[in-house]
CSV table of C-alpha atoms in Angstrom, one decimal:
chain,number,residue,atom,x,y,z
A,925,MET,CA,9.8,129.0,92.0
A,926,ARG,CA,7.6,128.2,95.1
A,927,THR,CA,3.8,128.7,94.4
A,928,ASP,CA,2.3,126.2,96.8
A,929,THR,CA,0.7,128.6,99.4
A,930,SER,CA,-3.0,128.7,100.3
A,931,TRP,CA,-3.1,132.2,101.7
A,932,GLY,CA,-5.7,134.7,100.7
A,933,THR,CA,-5.2,138.4,100.1
A,934,LEU,CA,-3.5,140.5,102.8
A,935,PRO,CA,-5.7,142.5,105.3
A,936,ALA,CA,-5.8,146.2,105.2
A,937,ARG,CA,-2.7,147.9,106.8
A,938,GLU,CA,-3.4,149.0,110.4
A,939,HIS,CA,-1.2,150.7,113.1
A,940,LEU,CA,0.1,148.3,115.6
A,941,PRO,CA,-1.7,148.3,118.9
A,942,VAL,CA,-0.1,150.4,121.6
A,943,GLU,CA,-1.1,147.9,124.5
A,944,VAL,CA,1.7,145.7,125.9
A,945,THR,CA,1.7,142.1,124.6
A,946,ASP,CA,3.9,139.1,125.3
A,947,ALA,CA,5.5,139.3,122.0
A,948,PRO,CA,8.0,142.2,121.4
A,949,VAL,CA,7.1,144.6,118.6
A,950,LEU,CA,10.4,144.3,116.9
A,951,ASP,CA,12.7,141.3,116.3
A,952,VAL,CA,16.1,142.1,114.8
A,953,THR,CA,17.9,139.2,113.2
A,954,ILE,CA,21.6,139.2,112.8
A,955,PRO,CA,22.8,136.4,110.6
A,956,VAL,CA,26.4,135.4,111.3
A,957,TYR,CA,29.0,132.9,110.0
A,958,ASN,CA,32.3,132.7,111.9
A,959,GLU,CA,32.0,136.1,113.6
A,960,GLU,CA,33.5,135.1,117.0
A,961,GLN,CA,35.4,138.4,117.3
A,962,ASP,CA,32.7,140.9,116.2
A,963,LEU,CA,29.6,139.3,117.4
A,964,GLU,CA,29.6,140.2,121.1
A,965,PRO,CA,30.7,143.9,120.9
A,966,CYS,CA,28.2,144.4,117.9
A,967,VAL,CA,25.3,142.7,119.8
A,968,ARG,CA,25.9,144.6,122.8
A,969,ARG,CA,26.2,148.0,120.9
A,970,LEU,CA,23.0,147.3,119.2
A,971,HIS,CA,21.2,146.3,122.5
A,972,ASP,CA,22.4,149.5,124.2
A,973,HIS,CA,21.2,151.5,121.3
A,974,LEU,CA,17.7,149.9,121.3
A,975,ALA,CA,17.4,150.1,125.1
A,976,ARG,CA,18.2,153.8,125.0
A,977,THR,CA,16.2,155.0,122.0
A,978,PHE,CA,13.7,152.5,120.9
A,979,PRO,CA,10.2,153.3,122.4
A,980,TYR,CA,8.7,149.7,121.9
A,981,SER,CA,9.7,146.3,123.1
A,982,PHE,CA,12.3,144.5,121.1
A,983,ARG,CA,14.3,141.3,120.6
A,984,ILE,CA,17.6,140.6,119.1
A,985,THR,CA,18.0,137.1,117.4
A,986,ILE,CA,21.4,135.8,116.5
A,987,ALA,CA,21.1,133.4,113.5
A,988,ASP,CA,24.2,131.2,113.4
A,989,ASN,CA,24.8,130.0,109.9
A,990,ALA,CA,26.7,126.7,110.6
A,991,SER,CA,29.7,128.6,112.0
A,992,THR,CA,32.9,126.5,112.6
A,993,ASP,CA,34.6,128.7,115.1
A,994,ARG,CA,33.5,129.8,118.5
A,995,THR,CA,30.6,131.9,117.3
A,996,PRO,CA,27.9,129.4,118.7
A,997,ASP,CA,29.6,129.7,122.1
A,998,VAL,CA,29.7,133.4,122.0
A,999,ALA,CA,25.9,133.4,120.9
A,1000,ALA,CA,24.9,131.1,123.6
A,1001,ARG,CA,26.6,133.3,126.2
A,1002,LEU,CA,24.8,136.4,125.0
A,1003,ASP,CA,21.5,134.5,125.0
A,1004,SER,CA,21.8,133.6,128.6
A,1005,SER,CA,23.3,136.9,129.9
A,1006,ILE,CA,20.9,139.4,128.0
A,1007,PRO,CA,17.1,138.8,128.3
A,1008,GLU,CA,16.3,140.4,125.0
A,1009,VAL,CA,18.8,138.2,123.1
A,1010,ARG,CA,18.2,134.8,121.8
A,1011,SER,CA,20.3,132.6,119.6
A,1012,TYR,CA,19.5,130.0,116.8
A,1013,ARG,CA,21.9,127.7,115.0
A,1014,LEU,CA,21.3,126.4,111.5
A,1015,GLU,CA,23.4,123.5,110.3
A,1016,GLU,CA,23.3,124.8,106.7
A,1017,LYS,CA,24.9,128.1,105.4
A,1018,GLY,CA,23.0,130.9,103.6
A,1019,ARG,CA,21.8,134.2,104.7
A,1020,GLY,CA,18.5,133.8,103.0
A,1021,ARG,CA,17.9,130.5,104.7
A,1022,ALA,CA,18.7,132.1,108.0
A,1023,LEU,CA,16.2,134.9,107.6
A,1024,ARG,CA,13.5,132.8,106.2
A,1025,THR,CA,13.8,130.4,109.2
A,1026,VAL,CA,14.1,132.9,111.9
A,1027,TRP,CA,11.3,135.2,110.6
A,1028,SER,CA,9.0,132.3,110.0
A,1029,HIS,CA,9.2,131.3,113.7
A,1030,SER,CA,9.1,134.9,115.1
A,1031,ASP,CA,6.1,136.1,116.8
A,1032,SER,CA,6.9,139.8,116.5
A,1033,PRO,CA,4.7,141.9,114.2
A,1034,VAL,CA,7.8,143.8,112.7
A,1035,LEU,CA,10.9,141.7,111.5
A,1036,ALA,CA,14.1,143.3,110.7
A,1037,TYR,CA,17.7,142.3,110.0
A,1038,MET,CA,21.2,143.9,109.8
A,1039,ASP,CA,24.7,142.7,109.2
A,1040,VAL,CA,26.8,142.0,112.1
A,1041,ASP,CA,29.4,144.5,111.4
A,1042,LEU,CA,26.7,147.3,111.8
A,1043,SER,CA,28.1,149.1,109.0
A,1044,THR,CA,24.8,151.1,108.9
A,1045,ASP,CA,24.4,153.9,111.4
A,1046,LEU,CA,21.9,152.7,114.1
A,1047,ASN,CA,20.1,156.1,114.1
A,1048,ALA,CA,18.4,154.9,110.9
A,1049,LEU,CA,16.7,151.8,112.7
A,1050,LEU,CA,13.7,153.7,114.1
A,1051,PRO,CA,13.0,155.5,110.8
A,1052,LEU,CA,13.3,152.1,109.0
A,1053,VAL,CA,10.6,150.4,111.2
A,1054,ALA,CA,8.3,153.3,111.9
A,1055,PRO,CA,6.4,153.1,108.6
A,1056,LEU,CA,5.8,149.4,109.4
A,1057,ILE,CA,4.6,150.0,112.9
A,1058,SER,CA,2.3,152.8,111.7
A,1059,GLY,CA,0.9,150.7,109.0
A,1060,HIS,CA,2.0,153.0,106.1
A,1061,SER,CA,4.4,150.5,104.5
A,1062,ASP,CA,4.7,146.7,104.1
A,1063,LEU,CA,8.6,146.6,103.8
A,1064,ALA,CA,11.4,149.1,104.4
A,1065,ILE,CA,14.9,149.1,103.2
A,1066,GLY,CA,18.0,151.1,103.9
A,1067,SER,CA,19.5,152.7,100.8
A,1068,ARG,CA,23.2,153.6,100.3
A,1069,LEU,CA,22.4,155.0,96.9
A,1070,SER,CA,20.0,157.7,97.9
A,1071,ARG,CA,21.1,161.3,97.3
A,1072,SER,CA,21.2,162.1,101.0
A,1073,SER,CA,23.0,158.9,102.0
A,1074,ARG,CA,26.6,159.3,103.2
A,1075,VAL,CA,28.6,156.3,102.3
A,1076,VAL,CA,32.3,155.4,102.9
A,1077,ARG,CA,33.6,152.5,100.7
A,1078,GLY,CA,36.0,151.6,98.0
A,1079,THR,CA,35.6,152.3,94.3
A,1080,LYS,CA,35.3,148.6,93.4
A,1081,ARG,CA,32.3,147.9,95.8
A,1082,GLU,CA,30.6,151.2,94.7
A,1083,PHE,CA,30.9,150.2,91.1
A,1084,ILE,CA,29.6,146.7,91.7
A,1085,SER,CA,26.6,148.0,93.7
A,1086,ARG,CA,25.6,150.6,91.2
A,1087,ALA,CA,26.1,148.2,88.2
A,1088,TYR,CA,24.0,145.5,90.0
A,1089,ASN,CA,21.1,147.7,90.7
A,1090,LEU,CA,21.3,149.0,87.2
A,1091,ILE,CA,20.9,145.5,85.9
A,1092,LEU,CA,17.9,145.1,88.2
A,1093,LYS,CA,16.3,148.3,86.9
A,1094,SER,CA,16.9,147.4,83.2
A,1095,SER,CA,16.0,143.6,83.4
A,1096,LEU,CA,13.3,143.4,86.2
A,1097,SER,CA,12.1,147.0,86.1
A,1098,ALA,CA,12.9,147.4,89.8
A,1099,ARG,CA,12.2,150.8,91.2
A,1100,PHE,CA,13.9,150.5,94.6
A,1101,SER,CA,17.4,151.9,94.7
A,1102,ASP,CA,19.4,149.4,96.8
A,1103,ALA,CA,18.7,145.8,96.9
A,1104,GLN,CA,21.7,144.4,98.7
A,1105,CYS,CA,22.0,146.9,101.6
A,1106,GLY,CA,22.0,144.8,104.8
A,1107,PHE,CA,19.4,146.7,106.6
A,1108,LYS,CA,15.8,145.7,105.9
A,1109,ALA,CA,12.5,145.3,107.7
A,1110,ILE,CA,9.2,143.6,106.9
A,1111,ARG,CA,5.8,143.3,108.6
A,1112,ARG,CA,5.3,139.8,109.8
A,1113,ASP,CA,1.8,139.4,108.0
A,1114,VAL,CA,3.5,140.2,104.8
A,1115,ALA,CA,6.5,137.9,105.4
A,1116,GLN,CA,4.1,134.9,106.0
A,1117,ARG,CA,2.7,135.3,102.5
A,1118,LEU,CA,5.9,136.4,100.8
A,1119,LEU,CA,8.6,134.1,102.1
A,1120,PRO,CA,7.1,130.8,100.7
A,1121,MET,CA,7.4,132.3,97.2
A,1122,VAL,CA,11.1,133.3,97.7
A,1123,GLU,CA,13.3,130.4,96.5
A,1124,ASP,CA,16.8,131.6,97.1
A,1125,THR,CA,18.6,130.9,100.3
A,1126,GLY,CA,21.8,133.0,99.8
A,1127,TRP,CA,22.7,136.6,99.0
A,1128,PHE,CA,20.0,136.9,96.3
A,1129,PHE,CA,17.3,136.4,98.9
A,1130,ASP,CA,16.9,140.1,99.4
A,1131,THR,CA,16.6,141.0,95.9
A,1132,GLU,CA,14.0,138.3,95.1
A,1133,MET,CA,11.9,139.3,98.1
A,1134,LEU,CA,11.9,142.9,97.0
A,1135,VAL,CA,11.2,142.3,93.3
A,1136,LEU,CA,8.2,140.0,94.2
A,1137,ALA,CA,6.9,142.5,96.8
A,1138,GLU,CA,7.1,145.4,94.3
A,1139,ARG,CA,5.5,143.4,91.5
A,1140,ALA,CA,2.7,142.5,93.9
A,1141,GLY,CA,2.0,146.1,94.6
A,1142,LEU,CA,3.2,146.2,98.2
A,1143,ARG,CA,4.7,149.5,99.4
A,1144,ILE,CA,8.3,149.6,100.0
A,1145,HIS,CA,9.7,152.4,102.1
A,1146,GLU,CA,13.3,153.6,101.6
A,1147,VAL,CA,15.6,155.1,104.2
A,1148,PRO,CA,18.8,157.0,103.3
A,1149,VAL,CA,21.5,155.6,105.5
A,1150,ASP,CA,25.1,156.5,106.6
A,1151,TRP,CA,27.2,153.6,105.8
A,1152,VAL,CA,30.8,152.7,106.3
A,1153,ASP,CA,32.2,149.7,104.6
A,1154,ASP,CA,33.7,146.9,106.6
A,1155,PRO,CA,37.2,146.2,105.2
A,1156,ASN,CA,37.2,142.7,106.7
A,1157,SER,CA,34.1,141.6,104.9
A,1158,THR,CA,34.2,137.9,104.0
A,1159,VAL,CA,31.7,138.2,101.1
A,1160,HIS,CA,33.1,136.6,97.9
A,1161,ILE,CA,32.2,139.3,95.3
A,1162,VAL,CA,32.6,137.2,92.1
A,1163,LYS,CA,30.7,134.1,93.3
A,1164,THR,CA,28.0,136.3,94.9
A,1165,ALA,CA,27.6,138.3,91.7
A,1166,THR,CA,27.3,135.1,89.6
A,1167,GLU,CA,24.6,133.7,91.8
A,1168,ASP,CA,22.8,137.0,91.7
A,1169,LEU,CA,22.8,137.1,87.9
A,1170,LYS,CA,21.4,133.6,87.9
A,1171,GLY,CA,18.7,134.6,90.3
A,1172,VAL,CA,17.8,137.7,88.1
A,1173,TRP,CA,17.3,135.3,85.1
A,1174,ARG,CA,15.3,132.8,87.1
A,1175,VAL,CA,12.9,135.4,88.7
A,1176,GLY,CA,12.6,137.3,85.3
A,1177,ARG,CA,11.6,134.0,83.5
A,1178,ALA,CA,9.1,133.3,86.3
A,1179,LEU,CA,7.6,136.7,86.0
A,1180,ALA,CA,7.5,136.6,82.2
A,1181,VAL,CA,5.4,133.4,82.1
A,1182,GLY,CA,3.2,134.3,84.9
A,1183,ALA,CA,4.2,131.5,87.2
A,1184,LEU,CA,3.9,133.4,90.4
A,1185,PRO,CA,0.6,133.9,92.3
A,1186,LEU,CA,1.4,137.5,93.2
A,1187,ASP,CA,-2.4,138.3,93.7
A,1188,ARG,CA,-2.0,136.4,97.0
A,1189,LEU,CA,0.2,139.4,98.2
A,1190,SER,CA,-2.3,142.0,97.1
A,1191,ARG,CA,-4.0,144.2,99.7
A,1192,PRO,CA,-7.7,144.3,99.9
A,1193,PHE,CA,-9.9,146.6,98.0
A,1194,GLY,CA,-10.2,149.9,99.7
A,1195,ASP,CA,-6.6,150.0,101.2
A,1196,ASP,CA,-5.5,152.1,98.3
A,1197,PRO,CA,-6.8,155.7,98.3
A,1198,ARG,CA,-7.4,155.4,94.6
A,1199,ASP,CA,-10.0,152.6,95.2
A,1200,ARG,CA,-12.2,154.9,97.3
A,1201,ARG,CA,-15.9,155.1,96.5
A,1202,ILE,CA,-17.0,157.8,94.0
A,1203,GLY,CA,-20.5,158.8,94.4
A,1204,GLY,CA,-22.8,156.9,92.0
A,1205,VAL,CA,-20.1,154.7,90.7
A,1206,PRO,CA,-19.8,151.0,91.5
A,1207,ARG,CA,-16.5,150.2,93.3
A,1208,GLY,CA,-13.8,149.0,91.0
A,1209,LEU,CA,-15.4,150.6,88.0
A,1210,ALA,CA,-13.5,154.0,88.2
A,1211,ARG,CA,-9.9,152.3,88.2
A,1212,GLN,CA,-10.9,149.7,85.5
A,1213,LEU,CA,-12.2,152.4,83.2
A,1214,VAL,CA,-8.9,154.3,83.6
A,1215,GLY,CA,-6.9,151.2,82.8
A,1216,PHE,CA,-9.3,150.2,80.1
A,1217,CYS,CA,-9.0,153.8,78.4
A,1218,VAL,CA,-5.2,153.7,78.6
A,1219,VAL,CA,-5.0,150.2,77.0
A,1220,GLY,CA,-7.7,151.1,74.5
A,1221,ALA,CA,-5.8,154.2,73.3
A,1222,LEU,CA,-2.6,152.3,72.9
A,1223,SER,CA,-4.5,149.4,71.1
A,1224,THR,CA,-6.4,151.9,68.8
A,1225,LEU,CA,-3.0,153.4,67.8
A,1226,PHE,CA,-1.5,150.0,67.3
A,1227,TYR,CA,-4.6,149.0,65.2
A,1228,LEU,CA,-4.3,152.0,63.0
A,1229,LEU,CA,-0.6,151.4,62.3
A,1230,LEU,CA,-1.3,147.8,61.5
A,1231,TYR,CA,-4.2,148.8,59.2
A,1232,SER,CA,-2.1,151.3,57.3
A,1233,GLY,CA,0.6,148.8,56.8
A,1234,PHE,CA,-1.8,146.0,55.7
A,1235,ARG,CA,-3.7,148.4,53.5
A,1236,SER,CA,-0.7,149.0,51.3
A,1237,MET,CA,-0.8,145.2,50.5
A,1238,ALA,CA,-4.5,144.3,50.6
A,1239,GLY,CA,-8.0,145.6,50.4
A,1240,PRO,CA,-9.7,147.5,53.2
A,1241,GLN,CA,-11.8,144.5,54.5
A,1242,LEU,CA,-8.8,142.1,54.7
A,1243,ALA,CA,-6.5,144.9,56.1
A,1244,ASN,CA,-9.1,145.7,58.6
A,1245,ALA,CA,-9.6,142.1,59.6
A,1246,PHE,CA,-5.8,141.3,60.1
A,1247,ALA,CA,-5.1,144.5,62.0
A,1248,LEU,CA,-8.2,144.0,64.3
A,1249,LEU,CA,-7.2,140.3,65.0
A,1250,ILE,CA,-3.7,141.1,66.0
A,1251,SER,CA,-4.6,144.2,68.1
A,1252,ALA,CA,-7.5,142.2,69.7
A,1253,VAL,CA,-5.1,139.6,71.0
A,1254,ALA,CA,-2.7,142.2,72.4
A,1255,ASN,CA,-5.7,144.1,73.8
A,1256,THR,CA,-7.1,141.2,75.6
A,1257,ALA,CA,-3.8,140.2,77.2
A,1258,ALA,CA,-3.2,143.8,78.3
A,1259,ASN,CA,-6.7,144.3,79.7
A,1260,ARG,CA,-6.4,140.9,81.5
A,1261,ARG,CA,-3.3,142.0,83.3
A,1262,LEU,CA,-3.6,145.8,83.8
A,1263,THR,CA,-7.4,146.6,83.8
A,1264,PHE,CA,-8.7,143.5,85.5
A,1265,GLY,CA,-5.6,142.5,87.6
A,1266,VAL,CA,-5.6,138.8,86.4
A,1267,ARG,CA,-2.1,137.3,86.9
A,1268,GLY,CA,-0.8,133.9,86.1
A,1269,ARG,CA,-1.8,131.5,83.2
A,1270,ASP,CA,-4.9,130.2,84.9
A,1271,ARG,CA,-7.9,130.4,82.4
A,1272,ALA,CA,-5.6,132.5,80.0
A,1273,VAL,CA,-6.7,130.5,76.9
A,1274,ARG,CA,-10.4,130.7,77.8
A,1275,HIS,CA,-10.0,134.5,78.3
A,1276,GLN,CA,-8.3,134.9,74.9
A,1277,ALA,CA,-11.2,132.8,73.3
A,1278,GLN,CA,-13.7,134.9,74.8
A,1279,GLY,CA,-11.7,138.0,73.7
A,1280,LEU,CA,-11.9,136.7,70.1
A,1281,VAL,CA,-15.6,136.5,70.4
A,1282,VAL,CA,-15.6,140.1,71.5
A,1283,PHE,CA,-13.2,140.7,68.6
A,1284,ALA,CA,-15.8,139.2,66.1
A,1285,ILE,CA,-18.4,141.6,67.3
A,1286,GLY,CA,-16.0,144.5,66.8
A,1287,LEU,CA,-15.1,143.2,63.3
A,1288,ALA,CA,-18.7,143.0,62.4
A,1289,LEU,CA,-19.2,146.6,63.6
A,1290,THR,CA,-16.2,148.0,61.9
A,1291,SER,CA,-16.5,145.9,58.7
A,1292,GLY,CA,-20.2,147.0,58.4
A,1293,SER,CA,-19.1,150.5,58.8
A,1294,LEU,CA,-16.7,150.2,55.8
A,1295,ALA,CA,-19.3,148.4,53.8
A,1296,ALA,CA,-21.8,151.1,54.4
A,1297,LEU,CA,-19.2,153.8,53.5
A,1298,ASP,CA,-18.2,152.1,50.3
A,1299,ALA,CA,-22.0,151.7,49.3
A,1300,ALA,CA,-22.6,155.4,50.1
A,1301,SER,CA,-19.5,156.9,48.4
A,1302,GLY,CA,-18.2,154.4,46.0
A,1303,ALA,CA,-14.5,155.0,46.3
A,1304,PRO,CA,-13.7,156.8,49.6
A,1305,SER,CA,-10.4,158.3,50.3
A,1306,HIS,CA,-8.0,156.7,52.8
A,1307,SER,CA,-8.5,159.5,55.4
A,1308,THR,CA,-12.4,159.0,55.1
A,1309,GLU,CA,-11.8,155.4,55.8
A,1310,LEU,CA,-9.7,156.2,58.9
A,1311,ALA,CA,-12.3,158.7,60.2
A,1312,VAL,CA,-15.2,156.1,59.9
A,1313,LEU,CA,-13.0,153.4,61.4
A,1314,ILE,CA,-12.2,155.7,64.4
A,1315,THR,CA,-15.9,156.3,65.0
A,1316,ALA,CA,-16.7,152.6,64.6
A,1317,ASN,CA,-13.9,151.7,67.0
A,1318,LEU,CA,-15.1,154.1,69.6
A,1319,ALA,CA,-18.5,152.4,69.6
A,1320,ALA,CA,-16.8,149.0,69.5
A,1321,THR,CA,-14.6,150.0,72.5
A,1322,VAL,CA,-17.5,150.9,74.7
A,1323,LEU,CA,-19.1,147.5,73.8
A,1324,ARG,CA,-15.8,145.7,74.4
A,1325,PHE,CA,-15.4,147.1,77.9
A,1326,LEU,CA,-19.0,146.1,78.9
A,1327,LEU,CA,-18.5,142.6,77.5
A,1328,LEU,CA,-15.1,142.2,79.2
A,1329,ARG,CA,-16.4,143.4,82.5
A,1330,ALA,CA,-19.6,141.5,82.5
A,1331,TRP,CA,-18.7,138.3,80.6
A,1332,VAL,CA,-14.9,137.7,80.1
A,1333,PHE,CA,-13.7,138.7,83.6
A,1334,PRO,CA,-16.9,138.8,85.8
A,1335,GLU,CA,-15.0,137.1,88.7
A,1336,GLN,CA,-12.6,140.0,89.1
A,1337,ARG,CA,-15.6,142.5,89.3
A,1338,MET,CA,-17.3,140.4,91.8
A,1339,GLU,CA,-14.2,139.8,93.9
A,1340,SER,CA,-13.5,143.4,93.9
A,1341,ALA,CA,-17.0,144.4,95.1
A,1342,HIS,CA,-17.0,141.5,97.6
A,1343,GLY,CA,-13.7,142.5,98.9
A,1344,ALA,CA,-14.7,146.1,99.3
A,1345,ASP,CA,-17.8,145.2,101.4
A,1346,CYS,CA,-15.7,142.9,103.6
A,1347,THR,CA,-13.1,145.7,104.1
A,1348,GLU,CA,-16.0,148.1,105.2
A,1349,ASN,CA,-17.1,145.6,107.7
A,1350,GLY,CA,-13.6,145.0,109.1
A,1351,GLY,CA,-13.2,141.5,107.7
A,1352,THR,CA,-11.9,139.8,104.5
A,1353,GLU,CA,-12.9,136.9,102.4
A,1354,ASN,CA,-13.2,133.4,103.9
A,1355,SER,CA,-11.4,131.8,101.0
A,1356,GLY,CA,-8.0,131.6,102.7
A,1357,THR,CA,-6.1,131.7,106.0
A,1358,ASP,CA,-5.4,135.3,107.4
A,1359,ARG,CA,-4.6,137.1,110.5
A,1360,THR,CA,-4.9,140.7,111.5
A,1361,ALA,CA,-1.8,142.6,110.9
A,1362,ASN,CA,-1.3,143.7,114.5
A,1363,THR,CA,-2.5,141.2,117.0
A,1364,GLY,CA,-2.4,137.5,117.7
A,1365,HIS,CA,-6.2,136.9,117.1
A,1366,LEU,CA,-7.4,135.0,114.2
A,1367,ARG,CA,-10.0,136.8,112.0
A,1368,PRO,CA,-13.3,134.9,112.2
A,1369,GLY,CA,-13.8,132.2,109.8
A,1370,TYR,CA,-10.2,131.3,109.2
A,1371,ARG,CA,-8.3,128.1,109.7
A,1372,THR,CA,-5.6,128.0,112.3
A,1373,PRO,CA,-2.1,127.6,110.9
A,1374,PRO,CA,0.1,124.7,112.2
A,1375,PRO,CA,2.1,125.6,115.3
A,1376,ALA,CA,5.7,126.5,114.7
A,1377,VAL,CA,8.4,124.2,116.0
A,1378,HIS,CA,10.4,126.4,118.4
A,1379,SER,CA,13.9,126.1,119.7
A,1380,ASN,CA,13.3,123.4,122.2
A,1381,GLY,CA,11.5,121.2,119.8
A,1382,ASN,CA,7.9,121.7,121.1
A,1383,ALA,CA,5.1,123.5,119.6
A,1384,HIS,CA,5.3,127.2,120.4
A,1385,SER,CA,2.7,128.3,122.9
A,1386,ASN,CA,2.0,131.7,121.3
A,1387,SER,CA,-0.7,131.5,118.5
A,1388,ASN,CA,1.2,134.0,116.5
A,1389,ALA,CA,4.0,131.5,115.7
A,1390,HIS,CA,3.9,130.2,112.2
A,1391,SER,CA,6.4,128.5,110.0
A,1392,ASN,CA,6.8,129.1,106.3
A,1393,GLY,CA,10.2,127.5,106.2
A,1394,SER,CA,11.1,124.2,104.6
A,1395,ASP,CA,11.1,121.1,106.6
A,1396,ASP,CA,14.8,121.0,106.4
A,1397,ASP,CA,15.0,124.5,107.9
A,1398,ASN,CA,12.7,123.4,110.8
A,1399,ALA,CA,14.7,120.3,111.5
A,1400,ALA,CA,18.0,122.1,111.6
A,1401,LEU,CA,16.7,124.9,113.8
A,1402,TYR,CA,17.5,125.0,117.6
A,1403,SER,CA,18.5,127.4,120.2
A,1404,ARG,CA,21.7,127.3,121.8
A,1405,ASN,CA,20.1,128.3,125.1
A,1406,ALA,CA,16.4,127.7,125.2
A,1407,ARG,CA,14.7,129.7,127.9
């Protein structure tokens, strides 16, 4: 799983500027392999639809996946005859490889793709990209499984599609409804951060991209689509399903061990309405309090269950110590991830060690309460012990939150406050490379990314061009008709 990216957090979402720029607002990629018969009529139909109905400038990019028939010649002819069409050829197959390569080189702020058969009704294209243009969402997908979608396809494909999405929901906790619909869009600033983390180069590319985006907290907009199955589709269902299952296992394992730096995809503090300032409360405190209370309530219940179980086998002090130790480890891990938003394994051992110190303080408080109760009443009942422990745990909980916030995870509190101040001032932190979401201007204080190698082999003149693809992808990429 790729994690070698130096990007900082994403900038706040903004509506794309209305002024005319050199780069088209939308770049629609059509990945093709041996589609000499369907390519030209489909591209001309898409171009006619966009020219008639799309209110912004656009480009159609044909990504030839190492075709062995006359597809490259057809793509070159369309490239030379239609100003809004360009063609790229890759010497290796793979839909994911084609999308990553083309999107990494595109200078358009909104990137989309659709299958060459145009199975999806084109009237859904504007609703697909509108939330990205307005700044409302980060990604958008067409869904054939929405209640209001109208789909014509065979029972076999319907069953496979629903079974696959059920697997995603049960194994990766995916909340989007349709991972494999060939009708998606993404903002370029998001793609620049997200694509280097996506490892798959084939059909699983879509799913991996969506799962990582969702886990990072990015907003995914779904559009119900009207979709008619292509009976001549060349997709090998069994082979594709096998590769997809392997991808589910790989991504699930990477997420389970925290191997992905998903915090690099997070939006800055203040972009979420839940992060807005509350009078008299420091920024970040309100959300952390909510998360801490939820984790604390579950931890207290877990602790009481453990204590009751251990109490049947040991004395109150020993039962309290074991229950508190186990629940403290779980509490620190949950607060680390959910309350303070720390992802990955970096400093995890240190955080747990500090959490154990906090545990020792809580142990002293609760054990002291039990000792005081025993000295006062001699042989207290089990219900009295629980009541005293609940009171002592409430006091220990307040102290635990203060220590976690001020000592164990102070960097998260400072980063949140700093990010909020930067957002107020229209900037972001200087710790990484960043761009505005909508224009070609670099934010002050950021390094300039390396220029992308364009179709003619020269550095692209537009400052927006940036490549996140592999060196092999860059070397294999060229245009059949460079203008």
